[in-house]
XYZ file of C-alpha atoms in Angstrom:
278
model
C -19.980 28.626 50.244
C -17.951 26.702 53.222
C -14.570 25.653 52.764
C -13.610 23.114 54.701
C -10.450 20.849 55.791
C -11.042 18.153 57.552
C -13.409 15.738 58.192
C -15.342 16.849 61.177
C -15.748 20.392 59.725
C -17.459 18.274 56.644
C -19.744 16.423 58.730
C -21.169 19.668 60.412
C -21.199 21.494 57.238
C -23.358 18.198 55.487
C -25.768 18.035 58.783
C -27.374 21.574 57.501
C -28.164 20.757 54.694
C -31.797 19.103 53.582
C -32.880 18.214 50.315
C -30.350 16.003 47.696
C -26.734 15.825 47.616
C -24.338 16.014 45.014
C -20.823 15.335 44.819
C -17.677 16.596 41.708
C -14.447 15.001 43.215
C -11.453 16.624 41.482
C -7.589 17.080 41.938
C -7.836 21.015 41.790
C -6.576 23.338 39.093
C -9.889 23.651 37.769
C -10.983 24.828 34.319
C -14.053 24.890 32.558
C -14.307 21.205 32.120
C -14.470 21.064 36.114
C -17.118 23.735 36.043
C -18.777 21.664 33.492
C -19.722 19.601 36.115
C -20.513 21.599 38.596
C -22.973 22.931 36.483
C -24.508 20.097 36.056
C -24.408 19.114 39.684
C -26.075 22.378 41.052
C -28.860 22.127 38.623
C -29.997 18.681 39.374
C -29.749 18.489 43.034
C -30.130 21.203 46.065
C -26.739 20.641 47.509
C -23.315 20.204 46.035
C -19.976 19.762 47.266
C -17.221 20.097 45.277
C -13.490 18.365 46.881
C -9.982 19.214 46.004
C -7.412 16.601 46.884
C -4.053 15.510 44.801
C -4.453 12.003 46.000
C -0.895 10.484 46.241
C -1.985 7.028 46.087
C -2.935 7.399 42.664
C 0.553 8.839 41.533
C 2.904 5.936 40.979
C 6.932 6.379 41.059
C 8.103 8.932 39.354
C 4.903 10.579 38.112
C 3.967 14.552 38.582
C 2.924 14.528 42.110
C 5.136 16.818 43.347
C 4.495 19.028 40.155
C 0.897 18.745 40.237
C -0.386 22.145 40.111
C -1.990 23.407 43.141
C -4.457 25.966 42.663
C -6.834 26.168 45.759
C -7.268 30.008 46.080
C -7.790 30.299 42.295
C -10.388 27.031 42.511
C -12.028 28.243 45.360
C -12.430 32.255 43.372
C -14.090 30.087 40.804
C -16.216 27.597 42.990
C -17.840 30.714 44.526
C -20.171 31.755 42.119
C -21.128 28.601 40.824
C -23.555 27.517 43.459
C -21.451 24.985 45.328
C -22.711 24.635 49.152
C -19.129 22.939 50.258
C -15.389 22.866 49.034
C -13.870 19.653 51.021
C -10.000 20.596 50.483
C -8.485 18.423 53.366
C -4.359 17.418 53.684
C -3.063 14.069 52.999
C -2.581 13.606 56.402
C -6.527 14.074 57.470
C -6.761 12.187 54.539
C -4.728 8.897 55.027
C -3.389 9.457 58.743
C -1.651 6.195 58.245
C -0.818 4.004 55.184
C -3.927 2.370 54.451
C -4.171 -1.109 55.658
C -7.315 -1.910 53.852
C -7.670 -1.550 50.250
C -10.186 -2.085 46.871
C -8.882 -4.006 44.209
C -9.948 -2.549 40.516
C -10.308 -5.849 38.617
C -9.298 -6.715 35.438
C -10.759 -3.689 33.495
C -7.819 -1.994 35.673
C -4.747 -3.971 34.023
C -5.474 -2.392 30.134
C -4.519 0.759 29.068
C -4.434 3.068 31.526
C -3.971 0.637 34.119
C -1.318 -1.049 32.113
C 0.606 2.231 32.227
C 0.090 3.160 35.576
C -0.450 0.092 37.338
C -1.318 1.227 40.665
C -3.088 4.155 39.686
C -6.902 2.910 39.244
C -6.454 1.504 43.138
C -5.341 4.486 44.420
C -8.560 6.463 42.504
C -11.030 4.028 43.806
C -9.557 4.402 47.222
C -10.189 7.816 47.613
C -13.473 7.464 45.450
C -15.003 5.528 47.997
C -13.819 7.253 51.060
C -15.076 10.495 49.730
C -17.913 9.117 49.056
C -18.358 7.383 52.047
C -17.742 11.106 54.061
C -20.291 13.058 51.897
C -23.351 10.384 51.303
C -24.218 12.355 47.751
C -27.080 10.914 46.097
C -25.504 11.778 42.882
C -21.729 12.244 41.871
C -20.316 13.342 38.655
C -17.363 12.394 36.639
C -16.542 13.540 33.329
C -15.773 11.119 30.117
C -12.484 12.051 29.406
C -10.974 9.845 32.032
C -13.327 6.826 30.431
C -11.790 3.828 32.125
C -11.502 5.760 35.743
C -15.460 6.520 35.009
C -16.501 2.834 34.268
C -14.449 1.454 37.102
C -15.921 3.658 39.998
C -19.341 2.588 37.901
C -18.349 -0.728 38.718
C -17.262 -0.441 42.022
C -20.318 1.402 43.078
C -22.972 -1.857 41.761
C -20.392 -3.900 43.076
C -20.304 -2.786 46.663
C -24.283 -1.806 46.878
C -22.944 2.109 47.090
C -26.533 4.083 47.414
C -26.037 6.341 44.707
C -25.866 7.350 41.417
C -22.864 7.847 38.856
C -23.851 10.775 36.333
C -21.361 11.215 33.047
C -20.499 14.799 31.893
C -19.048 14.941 27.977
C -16.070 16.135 27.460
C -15.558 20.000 27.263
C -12.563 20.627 24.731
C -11.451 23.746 23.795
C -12.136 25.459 20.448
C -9.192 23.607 19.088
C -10.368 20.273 19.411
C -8.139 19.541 22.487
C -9.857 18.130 25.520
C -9.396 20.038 28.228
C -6.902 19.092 31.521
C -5.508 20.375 34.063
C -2.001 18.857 32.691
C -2.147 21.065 30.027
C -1.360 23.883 31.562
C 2.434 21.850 31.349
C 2.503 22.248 27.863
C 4.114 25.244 25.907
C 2.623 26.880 22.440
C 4.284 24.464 20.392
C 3.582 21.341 22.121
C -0.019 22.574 22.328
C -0.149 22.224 18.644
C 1.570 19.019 18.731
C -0.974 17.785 21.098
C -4.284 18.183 18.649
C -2.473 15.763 16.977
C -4.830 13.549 20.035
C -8.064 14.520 19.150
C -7.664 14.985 15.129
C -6.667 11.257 14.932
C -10.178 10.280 17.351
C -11.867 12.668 14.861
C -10.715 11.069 11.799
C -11.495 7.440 13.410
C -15.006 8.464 14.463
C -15.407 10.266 10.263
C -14.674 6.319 9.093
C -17.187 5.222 11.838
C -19.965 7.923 10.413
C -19.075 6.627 7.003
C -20.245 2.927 8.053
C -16.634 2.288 8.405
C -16.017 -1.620 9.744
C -13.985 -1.183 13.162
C -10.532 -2.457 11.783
C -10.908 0.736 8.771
C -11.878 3.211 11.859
C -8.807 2.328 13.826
C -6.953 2.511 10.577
C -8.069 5.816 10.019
C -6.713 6.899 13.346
C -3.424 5.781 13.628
C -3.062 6.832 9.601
C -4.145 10.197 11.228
C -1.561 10.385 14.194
C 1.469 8.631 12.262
C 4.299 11.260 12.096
C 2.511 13.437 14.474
C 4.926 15.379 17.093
C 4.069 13.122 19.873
C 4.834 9.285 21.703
C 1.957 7.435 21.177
C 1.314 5.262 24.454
C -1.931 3.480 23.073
C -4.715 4.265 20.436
C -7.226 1.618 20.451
C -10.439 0.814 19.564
C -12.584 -0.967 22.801
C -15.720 -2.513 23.882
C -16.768 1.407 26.223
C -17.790 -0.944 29.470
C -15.053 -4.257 29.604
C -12.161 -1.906 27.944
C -10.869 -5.033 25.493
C -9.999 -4.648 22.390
C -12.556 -4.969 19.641
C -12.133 -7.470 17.071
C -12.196 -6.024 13.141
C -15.207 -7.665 12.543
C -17.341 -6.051 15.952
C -20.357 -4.027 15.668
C -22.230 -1.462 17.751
C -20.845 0.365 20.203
C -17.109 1.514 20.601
C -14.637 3.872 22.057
C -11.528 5.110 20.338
C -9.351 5.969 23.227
C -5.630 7.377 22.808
C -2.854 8.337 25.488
C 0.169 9.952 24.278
C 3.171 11.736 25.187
C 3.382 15.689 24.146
C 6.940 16.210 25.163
C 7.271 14.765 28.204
C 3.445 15.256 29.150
C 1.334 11.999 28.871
C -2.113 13.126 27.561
C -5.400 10.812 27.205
C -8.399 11.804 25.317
C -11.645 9.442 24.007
C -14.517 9.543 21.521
C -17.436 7.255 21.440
C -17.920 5.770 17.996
C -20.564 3.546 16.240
C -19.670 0.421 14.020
C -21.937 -0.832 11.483
């Protein structure tokens, strides 16, 4: 396994290797959810490269930037036996060596929920997105479902813009506690870690009213019954069409997501489970 920093160490790394390409983009401090990924990655393709870059322009004022952990030996220690050809960990100056001049703009999907909350933050992902992308020409990348709304916008961007490859979803890996894991997590202390199943027992109790041929207004209902009184600052908890991101109506059937963002002291957690309405 390589490890390289900048982009001409990438390109001669890339030019070695024949057969398919694969691509996991993360932020670092990895954990088995990363790995999750990888592991899929390395089994369906010959090649995969793994990068590790806190992108800034996703981070809006006064978000955990500067706090973010950075793990890179501890990544790399894990990277190396899972059958990664290439780690791309570059600087943000090799990176953006000036403020970008040219950028993509998310759409409308990115002005709900997430993007309503951070609103510059889906911009600054597909930024990077593409220009990582664009430096490793992967036949396949991988993205995992916990960050929903990130994963159908770079779906989006990549039919929009005729990118040549192919956007593979990984479930989210939780831990045995029901919480999904992050790398934000490792933020929280014992207690709030409790507080914060509060997240995934409320998407739980939505998707039980789903099972039970629940009609979408009763499987919200069930979730925000479930979270009411909970230890936590409930951003959003919503039930929404899983490609467009609106709202569904009470009366909507088929497919849904429940999706939930929350505050765990001052930690802001998301989490997501896919739900059918009869």
């Amino acid at each position: 396994m390589k490890v390289v920093t900048t982009k001409e160490e990438l390109a001669r790394e890339l030019a070695k290797l024949e057969g398919t390409r694969s691509l996991v983009m993360t932020m670092g401090a990895l954990h088995e959810g990363h790995l999750s990924l990888v592991e899929r990655a390395t089994a369906e393709t010959d090649h995969t490269i793994v990068s590790i870059f806190v992108n800034p322009l996703q981070f809006g004022p006064g978000e955990d930037y500067e706090a973010y952990p950075r793990t890179l030996d501890a990544d790399v220690a894990l990277l190396e036996p899972a059958g990664v050809d290439v780690v791309f960990a570059p600087e943000v100056e090799e990176m953006y060596p000036r403020e970008p001049l040219v950028r993509i703009n998310p759409g409308p999907v990115a002005t709900v929920l997430e993007g309503k909350t951070r609103p510059t933050h889906f911009a600054g992902v597909l930024q990077i997105v593409h220009k990582v992308m664009n430096l490793v020409r992967p036949q396949l990348a991988y993205f995992g479902q916990k960050d929903a709304q990130q994963l159908a916008l770079i779906r989006t961007m990549v039919a929009d813009l005729d990118m040549n490859l192919e956007i593979r979803a990984v479930p989210i890996k939780r831990e045995e506690s029901g919480l999904a894991m992050s790398s934000r997590n490792s933020y929280l202390s014992q207690a709030e870690r409790e507080d914060a199943l509060a997240l995934s027992r409320a998407l739980a109790d939505g998707k039980a009213a789903a099972d039970a041929s629940g009609a979408a207004g009763e499987v919200l209902a069930a979730a925000r019954e479930s979270i009411e009184g909970a230890n936590v600052r409930v951003d959003y908890l919503v039930l929404v069409d899983p490609e467009t991101f609106q709202e569904l109506e009470a009366g909507a059937h088929g497919a849904g997501l429940l999706a939930v963002a929350a505050y765990v002291g001052p930690t802001r957690l998301i989490d997501n489970m896919e739900v059918s309405i009869a």
